[in-house]
Amino acid sequence: AGEDQVWLIHVYGNTGYDFGYAYGTLLRDQINKVLPRAWAHFEEEILKELKNLKLPKWFVDFVVDKGLAFALDIQNDLVKKYMDEEVYNEMRGIADAAQVDYKTVIRLHMLGEITRGRCSLYGLWGNATLGGKTLQLRALDWDVDGGLQDYPVITIYHPLTSKLGHPFANVAWAGYIGTLTGMSSLRLGISEIGVSFPDDTFGDESMAGLPFIFVERHILQFSETLDDALSFIANVRRTCHLILGVADGKLGTARMVQYSHSIVNFFDDQNLQPLADWHPRIPHAIYSGMDWLCPSRQYKLYKAITDQYGQITPELSIKNITSVVKTGDLHVGVYDLTDNIMYVANARGTNEQGPMEAYKRQFVKVDLNVEFARTR
């Protein structure tokens, strides 16, 4: 057993509960180890950072007076009516099979709206890449101290009924079924950045809506085309300030989304925002480094893309883009949406050697043509 391993699991089902029960059965040990550890860590971190997080006063007061678990239960009450019932069924299946507390599983999935993470993304196509491939980056810069990287999981979902969508791959950690990183069998990819430094074009935020990790998951699970994905984003009840990236290997293009509760804007390479000397437009590319108003990191990503322009492959991106820009400390996904191949790296695990950051570590190559075709 070497380092930089990741669990690759396949779940099949006619219901969300089937998915969850299979998942919880396969990863029972890992879930029982990671849940208490991650919960204790995030609880401590959120309490420490409470003043700096962009949260409504009433929510902060609940956390202070009643504790984080209570506040997250209230948040779940606010989002419940926007959620797909099958997602709760899946969480219940996990809780039953792994013998963990169902409410704890739900709370874990409410944390993303609070913590969000700073990240980077690109979508490249046409002249930007070698051979005109459609490539996408999803670099997750989040907390490497919670131990999540000890339990990395790629889940391949195989719905046995169309009401559960189509096959897709979700990259996360044991017990976590929201989507931050992943690709679908219809060659759509998703990326996301939490925005701490918006400008006045963003609009407001709300805690009542579909949590973004399930907006992203819906796109992978149900959207058939880029247009499907964009119209879902336009019409769903959105929550917080984000930047999303959606790329489509069938169409050979990508879009960046300025995302908030009240406003949504869609950008391609012709109208990409924010337009500034530190974030110029690039033909056949959308990109964002770390945040919306983040000149140094935005420009670094611009420079790395333009330095390799026309030659970019997943391997070159790993070697000369993420490692140079230094983005993706917890995990990195590079998607080849033309050939349906995903490259994933995770931060250093507890007993592993070498650098901490995922972008400096060995990547695992997953051929999704093979994985999506696997039968039970």
Tab-separated table of C-alpha atoms in Angstrom:
chain	number	residue	atom	x	y	z
A	1	ALA	CA	0.000	0.000	0.000
A	2	GLY	CA	1.560	3.238	-1.155
A	3	GLU	CA	0.751	6.831	-0.342
A	4	ASP	CA	-1.785	9.136	-1.998
A	5	GLN	CA	-4.373	6.395	-2.216
A	6	VAL	CA	-8.046	7.186	-2.488
A	7	TRP	CA	-11.066	4.948	-1.960
A	8	LEU	CA	-12.963	4.444	-5.222
A	9	ILE	CA	-16.442	3.078	-4.534
A	10	HIS	CA	-19.432	2.215	-6.703
A	11	VAL	CA	-22.986	2.545	-5.419
A	12	TYR	CA	-26.079	1.314	-7.272
A	13	GLY	CA	-29.683	1.968	-6.359
A	14	ASN	CA	-33.338	2.573	-7.103
A	15	THR	CA	-33.571	5.048	-4.201
A	16	GLY	CA	-31.381	7.507	-2.366
A	17	TYR	CA	-31.555	5.160	0.612
A	18	ASP	CA	-30.039	2.361	-1.510
A	19	PHE	CA	-27.129	4.633	-2.438
A	20	GLY	CA	-26.596	5.656	1.176
A	21	TYR	CA	-26.850	2.161	2.611
A	22	ALA	CA	-24.293	0.857	0.114
A	23	TYR	CA	-22.009	3.826	0.824
A	24	GLY	CA	-22.299	3.446	4.609
A	25	THR	CA	-21.661	-0.298	4.398
A	26	LEU	CA	-18.514	0.120	2.287
A	27	LEU	CA	-17.065	3.012	4.316
A	28	ARG	CA	-18.350	2.245	7.794
A	29	ASP	CA	-14.922	2.271	9.487
A	30	GLN	CA	-13.777	5.441	7.737
A	31	ILE	CA	-17.022	7.296	8.497
A	32	ASN	CA	-16.819	6.381	12.168
A	33	LYS	CA	-13.278	7.738	12.337
A	34	VAL	CA	-13.674	10.928	10.338
A	35	LEU	CA	-17.046	12.190	11.633
A	36	PRO	CA	-16.122	12.880	15.273
A	37	ARG	CA	-12.689	14.190	14.338
A	38	ALA	CA	-13.914	16.550	11.604
A	39	TRP	CA	-16.860	17.718	13.710
A	40	ALA	CA	-14.662	18.577	16.719
A	41	HIS	CA	-12.208	20.430	14.504
A	42	PHE	CA	-14.763	22.472	12.555
A	43	GLU	CA	-16.690	23.326	15.694
A	44	GLU	CA	-13.530	24.721	17.273
A	45	GLU	CA	-12.487	26.592	14.108
A	46	ILE	CA	-15.910	28.124	13.480
A	47	LEU	CA	-16.192	29.334	17.075
A	48	LYS	CA	-12.729	30.853	16.766
A	49	GLU	CA	-13.490	32.525	13.412
A	50	LEU	CA	-17.116	33.453	14.103
A	51	LYS	CA	-16.514	37.208	13.979
A	52	ASN	CA	-14.800	36.952	10.571
A	53	LEU	CA	-17.353	34.729	8.847
A	54	LYS	CA	-19.997	36.400	6.686
A	55	LEU	CA	-23.005	35.256	8.699
A	56	PRO	CA	-26.224	36.957	9.819
A	57	LYS	CA	-26.214	38.185	13.418
A	58	TRP	CA	-29.078	35.907	14.461
A	59	PHE	CA	-27.091	32.871	13.316
A	60	VAL	CA	-23.950	33.992	15.157
A	61	ASP	CA	-26.061	34.530	18.298
A	62	PHE	CA	-27.477	31.004	18.008
A	63	VAL	CA	-23.963	29.560	17.695
A	64	VAL	CA	-22.778	31.500	20.746
A	65	ASP	CA	-25.852	30.857	22.900
A	66	LYS	CA	-26.942	27.374	21.854
A	67	GLY	CA	-23.922	25.852	20.128
A	68	LEU	CA	-23.021	25.060	16.541
A	69	ALA	CA	-25.109	21.871	16.337
A	70	PHE	CA	-28.272	23.769	17.283
A	71	ALA	CA	-27.520	26.541	14.765
A	72	LEU	CA	-26.940	24.013	11.969
A	73	ASP	CA	-30.227	22.286	12.802
A	74	ILE	CA	-31.958	25.664	12.357
A	75	GLN	CA	-30.137	26.101	9.066
A	76	ASN	CA	-31.319	22.676	7.931
A	77	ASP	CA	-34.889	23.739	8.767
A	78	LEU	CA	-34.411	26.750	6.447
A	79	VAL	CA	-33.164	24.701	3.489
A	80	LYS	CA	-35.284	21.570	3.878
A	81	LYS	CA	-38.066	22.608	1.525
A	82	TYR	CA	-35.571	23.252	-1.296
A	83	MET	CA	-33.773	19.923	-0.876
A	84	ASP	CA	-34.346	16.735	-2.849
A	85	GLU	CA	-35.941	14.220	-0.466
A	86	GLU	CA	-33.718	11.500	-1.940
A	87	VAL	CA	-30.632	13.297	-0.586
A	88	TYR	CA	-31.994	13.032	2.966
A	89	ASN	CA	-32.855	9.392	2.263
A	90	GLU	CA	-29.258	8.838	1.177
A	91	MET	CA	-27.967	10.422	4.398
A	92	ARG	CA	-30.300	8.198	6.401
A	93	GLY	CA	-28.997	5.160	4.542
A	94	ILE	CA	-25.438	6.164	5.440
A	95	ALA	CA	-26.372	6.693	9.099
A	96	ASP	CA	-28.159	3.327	9.310
A	97	ALA	CA	-25.424	1.319	7.584
A	98	ALA	CA	-22.456	3.003	9.292
A	99	GLN	CA	-24.322	3.230	12.614
A	100	VAL	CA	-23.725	6.934	13.084
A	101	ASP	CA	-26.118	9.682	14.145
A	102	TYR	CA	-28.331	10.817	11.253
A	103	LYS	CA	-28.484	14.414	12.531
A	104	THR	CA	-24.687	14.597	12.647
A	105	VAL	CA	-24.525	13.545	8.995
A	106	ILE	CA	-26.969	16.327	8.065
A	107	ARG	CA	-25.059	18.917	10.119
A	108	LEU	CA	-21.822	18.028	8.361
A	109	HIS	CA	-23.506	18.918	5.063
A	110	MET	CA	-24.649	22.315	6.389
A	111	LEU	CA	-21.068	23.392	7.214
A	112	GLY	CA	-20.179	24.283	3.613
A	113	GLU	CA	-22.516	27.276	3.559
A	114	ILE	CA	-20.653	28.717	6.548
A	115	THR	CA	-17.032	27.909	5.705
A	116	ARG	CA	-17.103	27.923	1.856
A	117	GLY	CA	-13.342	27.748	1.253
A	118	ARG	CA	-11.147	29.763	-1.075
A	119	CYS	CA	-10.394	28.001	-4.296
A	120	SER	CA	-9.411	28.410	-7.936
A	121	LEU	CA	-10.929	27.268	-11.201
A	122	TYR	CA	-10.531	27.386	-14.927
A	123	GLY	CA	-12.344	26.077	-17.997
A	124	LEU	CA	-10.229	25.836	-21.164
A	125	TRP	CA	-11.123	24.748	-24.681
A	126	GLY	CA	-10.270	25.251	-28.349
A	127	ASN	CA	-7.038	27.151	-28.937
A	128	ALA	CA	-6.134	27.220	-25.238
A	129	THR	CA	-5.372	23.500	-24.993
A	130	LEU	CA	-3.278	20.935	-26.826
A	131	GLY	CA	-5.492	19.359	-29.488
A	132	GLY	CA	-8.442	21.591	-28.569
A	133	LYS	CA	-9.531	19.473	-25.603
A	134	THR	CA	-11.992	20.765	-23.018
A	135	LEU	CA	-10.232	20.886	-19.646
A	136	GLN	CA	-11.393	22.106	-16.259
A	137	LEU	CA	-9.635	22.830	-12.976
A	138	ARG	CA	-11.137	22.628	-9.525
A	139	ALA	CA	-8.586	23.497	-6.816
A	140	LEU	CA	-9.953	23.352	-3.258
A	141	ASP	CA	-8.124	25.590	-0.786
A	142	TRP	CA	-9.765	24.731	2.485
A	143	ASP	CA	-8.898	23.383	5.891
A	144	VAL	CA	-6.109	20.771	5.903
A	145	ASP	CA	-6.188	20.442	9.715
A	146	GLY	CA	-9.553	18.670	10.024
A	147	GLY	CA	-8.206	15.308	8.865
A	148	LEU	CA	-10.547	15.043	5.872
A	149	GLN	CA	-7.627	14.088	3.623
A	150	ASP	CA	-7.114	10.874	5.631
A	151	TYR	CA	-10.390	9.594	4.172
A	152	PRO	CA	-10.592	10.709	0.520
A	153	VAL	CA	-13.330	9.035	-1.505
A	154	ILE	CA	-14.373	9.061	-5.147
A	155	THR	CA	-17.942	7.784	-5.382
A	156	ILE	CA	-19.321	6.538	-8.680
A	157	TYR	CA	-23.111	6.692	-8.584
A	158	HIS	CA	-25.044	4.258	-10.795
A	159	PRO	CA	-28.776	5.090	-10.695
A	160	LEU	CA	-31.000	2.139	-11.596
A	161	THR	CA	-33.918	4.481	-12.313
A	162	SER	CA	-34.060	7.743	-14.267
A	163	LYS	CA	-35.595	9.568	-11.290
A	164	LEU	CA	-32.115	9.411	-9.729
A	165	GLY	CA	-30.531	10.951	-12.816
A	166	HIS	CA	-27.541	9.466	-14.634
A	167	PRO	CA	-24.133	8.145	-13.500
A	168	PHE	CA	-21.722	10.691	-12.020
A	169	ALA	CA	-18.500	10.824	-10.018
A	170	ASN	CA	-18.285	12.762	-6.757
A	171	VAL	CA	-14.919	13.585	-5.155
A	172	ALA	CA	-15.096	14.116	-1.392
A	173	TRP	CA	-14.378	12.356	1.916
A	174	ALA	CA	-15.978	9.497	3.822
A	175	GLY	CA	-19.509	10.465	4.866
A	176	TYR	CA	-19.762	13.540	2.625
A	177	ILE	CA	-22.210	13.325	-0.289
A	178	GLY	CA	-22.478	16.983	-1.250
A	179	THR	CA	-20.565	17.973	-4.380
A	180	LEU	CA	-17.563	20.254	-4.376
A	181	THR	CA	-15.688	18.437	-7.129
A	182	GLY	CA	-16.826	15.964	-9.777
A	183	MET	CA	-17.757	14.981	-13.320
A	184	SER	CA	-20.834	13.431	-14.872
A	185	SER	CA	-21.300	10.676	-17.431
A	186	LEU	CA	-22.616	13.391	-19.763
A	187	ARG	CA	-19.176	15.035	-19.572
A	188	LEU	CA	-20.155	18.013	-17.459
A	189	GLY	CA	-17.704	19.230	-14.831
A	190	ILE	CA	-18.254	21.544	-11.866
A	191	SER	CA	-15.966	23.913	-9.909
A	192	GLU	CA	-16.685	26.413	-7.130
A	193	ILE	CA	-15.051	29.275	-5.224
A	194	GLY	CA	-16.353	30.831	-2.018
A	195	VAL	CA	-16.273	34.623	-2.300
A	196	SER	CA	-14.983	36.646	0.652
A	197	PHE	CA	-14.163	39.758	-1.377
A	198	PRO	CA	-17.120	40.551	-3.658
A	199	ASP	CA	-17.742	43.869	-5.361
A	200	ASP	CA	-21.062	45.717	-5.489
A	201	THR	CA	-22.257	43.694	-8.511
A	202	PHE	CA	-22.923	40.640	-6.339
A	203	GLY	CA	-26.288	41.139	-4.705
A	204	ASP	CA	-27.280	39.786	-1.313
A	205	GLU	CA	-27.046	36.438	0.468
A	206	SER	CA	-29.600	34.214	2.180
A	207	MET	CA	-29.455	31.148	4.398
A	208	ALA	CA	-32.754	29.880	2.960
A	209	GLY	CA	-32.299	28.105	-0.355
A	210	LEU	CA	-30.637	25.038	-1.814
A	211	PRO	CA	-27.119	24.704	-0.309
A	212	PHE	CA	-24.546	25.133	-3.052
A	213	ILE	CA	-23.073	21.649	-2.550
A	214	PHE	CA	-26.434	20.257	-3.652
A	215	VAL	CA	-26.775	22.757	-6.509
A	216	GLU	CA	-23.479	21.382	-7.810
A	217	ARG	CA	-24.543	17.809	-7.201
A	218	HIS	CA	-27.847	18.358	-9.030
A	219	ILE	CA	-25.908	19.534	-12.089
A	220	LEU	CA	-23.759	16.399	-12.161
A	221	GLN	CA	-26.665	14.076	-11.415
A	222	PHE	CA	-29.439	15.538	-13.573
A	223	SER	CA	-28.202	18.152	-16.101
A	224	GLU	CA	-27.719	16.786	-19.608
A	225	THR	CA	-26.159	19.859	-21.210
A	226	LEU	CA	-24.454	23.096	-20.281
A	227	ASP	CA	-27.755	24.906	-20.942
A	228	ASP	CA	-29.557	22.589	-18.501
A	229	ALA	CA	-26.972	23.397	-15.842
A	230	LEU	CA	-27.124	27.156	-16.405
A	231	SER	CA	-30.916	27.288	-16.384
A	232	PHE	CA	-30.980	25.252	-13.157
A	233	ILE	CA	-28.583	27.774	-11.578
A	234	ALA	CA	-30.680	30.685	-12.883
A	235	ASN	CA	-33.928	29.310	-11.452
A	236	VAL	CA	-32.912	27.608	-8.205
A	237	ARG	CA	-33.212	29.486	-4.911
A	238	ARG	CA	-29.562	30.388	-4.403
A	239	THR	CA	-27.856	31.223	-1.109
A	240	CYS	CA	-24.371	32.712	-0.780
A	241	HIS	CA	-21.681	34.568	-2.749
A	242	LEU	CA	-19.824	32.142	-5.003
A	243	ILE	CA	-18.098	31.769	-8.333
A	244	LEU	CA	-19.035	28.575	-10.176
A	245	GLY	CA	-17.438	26.996	-13.213
A	246	VAL	CA	-19.354	24.619	-15.476
A	247	ALA	CA	-17.707	22.977	-18.492
A	248	ASP	CA	-19.216	20.721	-21.141
A	249	GLY	CA	-16.993	18.264	-23.010
A	250	LYS	CA	-19.728	17.542	-25.557
A	251	LEU	CA	-20.066	21.194	-26.601
A	252	GLY	CA	-16.410	21.981	-25.995
A	253	THR	CA	-16.866	25.124	-23.924
A	254	ALA	CA	-17.198	26.436	-20.361
A	255	ARG	CA	-18.976	29.188	-18.440
A	256	MET	CA	-18.203	31.037	-15.233
A	257	VAL	CA	-21.061	32.047	-12.952
A	258	GLN	CA	-21.260	34.995	-10.559
A	259	TYR	CA	-23.576	33.551	-7.947
A	260	SER	CA	-25.549	35.065	-5.084
A	261	HIS	CA	-29.034	34.855	-3.607
A	262	SER	CA	-30.428	37.789	-5.572
A	263	ILE	CA	-28.209	38.017	-8.656
A	264	VAL	CA	-26.734	35.552	-11.112
A	265	ASN	CA	-24.526	36.378	-14.109
A	266	PHE	CA	-23.057	34.025	-16.708
A	267	PHE	CA	-19.711	34.664	-18.391
A	268	ASP	CA	-17.798	33.179	-21.297
A	269	ASP	CA	-14.393	34.193	-22.665
A	270	GLN	CA	-15.897	37.269	-24.375
A	271	ASN	CA	-17.479	38.953	-21.339
A	272	LEU	CA	-15.544	37.509	-18.370
A	273	GLN	CA	-15.641	39.603	-15.185
A	274	PRO	CA	-14.189	41.258	-13.205
A	275	LEU	CA	-12.414	42.971	-16.102
A	276	ALA	CA	-9.180	44.454	-14.758
A	277	ASP	CA	-5.502	44.597	-15.641
A	278	TRP	CA	-5.017	41.825	-13.053
A	279	HIS	CA	-7.813	39.687	-14.590
A	280	PRO	CA	-7.669	40.096	-18.387
A	281	ARG	CA	-9.784	38.021	-20.746
A	282	ILE	CA	-8.203	35.037	-22.508
A	283	PRO	CA	-9.672	33.532	-25.702
A	284	HIS	CA	-11.269	30.106	-25.109
A	285	ALA	CA	-10.843	30.379	-21.338
A	286	ILE	CA	-12.700	31.271	-18.176
A	287	TYR	CA	-10.752	31.428	-14.908
A	288	SER	CA	-10.755	32.750	-11.370
A	289	GLY	CA	-7.959	32.621	-8.813
A	290	MET	CA	-8.956	32.355	-5.141
A	291	ASP	CA	-11.667	35.036	-4.988
A	292	TRP	CA	-13.441	37.758	-6.972
A	293	LEU	CA	-11.345	40.763	-5.893
A	294	CYS	CA	-7.989	39.046	-5.402
A	295	PRO	CA	-5.568	40.770	-7.788
A	296	SER	CA	-2.343	38.914	-6.976
A	297	ARG	CA	-3.822	35.405	-7.160
A	298	GLN	CA	-6.013	36.205	-10.159
A	299	TYR	CA	-3.025	37.538	-12.077
A	300	LYS	CA	-0.869	34.544	-11.128
A	301	LEU	CA	-3.453	32.191	-12.618
A	302	TYR	CA	-3.773	34.391	-15.728
A	303	LYS	CA	0.007	34.294	-16.171
A	304	ALA	CA	0.236	30.524	-15.695
A	305	ILE	CA	-2.514	29.882	-18.267
A	306	THR	CA	-1.117	32.311	-20.848
A	307	ASP	CA	2.469	31.019	-20.369
A	308	GLN	CA	1.331	27.503	-21.382
A	309	TYR	CA	-1.378	28.674	-23.808
A	310	GLY	CA	-2.109	26.257	-26.655
A	311	GLN	CA	-0.059	23.485	-25.055
A	312	ILE	CA	-2.175	22.814	-21.967
A	313	THR	CA	-2.874	19.186	-21.066
A	314	PRO	CA	-3.948	17.785	-17.674
A	315	GLU	CA	-0.328	16.757	-17.009
A	316	LEU	CA	1.028	20.191	-17.916
A	317	SER	CA	-1.638	21.828	-15.755
A	318	ILE	CA	-0.535	19.699	-12.793
A	319	LYS	CA	3.137	20.471	-13.413
A	320	ASN	CA	3.027	24.146	-14.404
A	321	ILE	CA	-0.284	25.701	-13.364
A	322	THR	CA	-1.582	24.595	-9.943
A	323	SER	CA	1.910	24.021	-8.511
A	324	VAL	CA	3.112	27.439	-9.718
A	325	VAL	CA	-0.029	29.333	-8.665
A	326	LYS	CA	0.010	27.301	-5.415
A	327	THR	CA	-3.685	26.530	-5.339
A	328	GLY	CA	-5.483	23.400	-4.184
A	329	ASP	CA	-4.130	22.597	-0.731
A	330	LEU	CA	-6.890	20.166	0.393
A	331	HIS	CA	-7.606	18.620	-2.985
A	332	VAL	CA	-7.286	19.265	-6.702
A	333	GLY	CA	-9.361	17.905	-9.559
A	334	VAL	CA	-8.317	18.293	-13.186
A	335	TYR	CA	-10.998	17.147	-15.616
A	336	ASP	CA	-10.363	16.057	-19.186
A	337	LEU	CA	-13.952	16.409	-20.382
A	338	THR	CA	-13.074	15.422	-23.945
A	339	ASP	CA	-11.752	11.975	-22.996
A	340	ASN	CA	-13.743	11.621	-19.731
A	341	ILE	CA	-10.700	11.253	-17.485
A	342	MET	CA	-10.262	12.802	-14.049
A	343	TYR	CA	-7.035	13.490	-12.163
A	344	VAL	CA	-7.291	13.928	-8.384
A	345	ALA	CA	-4.789	14.775	-5.639
A	346	ASN	CA	-5.323	15.076	-1.889
A	347	ALA	CA	-3.413	16.775	0.922
A	348	ARG	CA	-0.900	14.712	2.902
A	349	GLY	CA	-2.544	12.208	5.226
A	350	THR	CA	-1.556	11.722	8.864
A	351	ASN	CA	1.044	8.983	8.314
A	352	GLU	CA	2.220	10.085	4.893
A	353	GLN	CA	5.512	11.739	3.947
A	354	GLY	CA	6.284	14.639	1.634
A	355	PRO	CA	4.610	18.001	1.077
A	356	MET	CA	1.308	18.894	2.738
A	357	GLU	CA	-0.483	20.557	-0.168
A	358	ALA	CA	-2.453	18.452	-2.636
A	359	TYR	CA	-1.107	20.469	-5.588
A	360	LYS	CA	2.446	19.275	-4.751
A	361	ARG	CA	1.498	15.610	-4.391
A	362	GLN	CA	0.957	12.588	-6.626
A	363	PHE	CA	-2.268	12.662	-8.654
A	364	VAL	CA	-4.491	9.622	-9.197
A	365	LYS	CA	-5.827	9.145	-12.736
A	366	VAL	CA	-9.373	7.794	-13.034
A	367	ASP	CA	-10.736	6.711	-16.419
A	368	LEU	CA	-14.431	7.437	-16.061
A	369	ASN	CA	-15.277	5.662	-19.326
A	370	VAL	CA	-14.362	2.453	-17.507
A	371	GLU	CA	-15.890	3.376	-14.141
A	372	PHE	CA	-19.265	4.568	-15.459
A	373	ALA	CA	-19.574	1.336	-17.492
A	374	ARG	CA	-19.002	-0.992	-14.523
A	375	THR	CA	-21.949	-3.200	-13.660
A	376	ARG	CA	-22.596	-4.906	-10.359
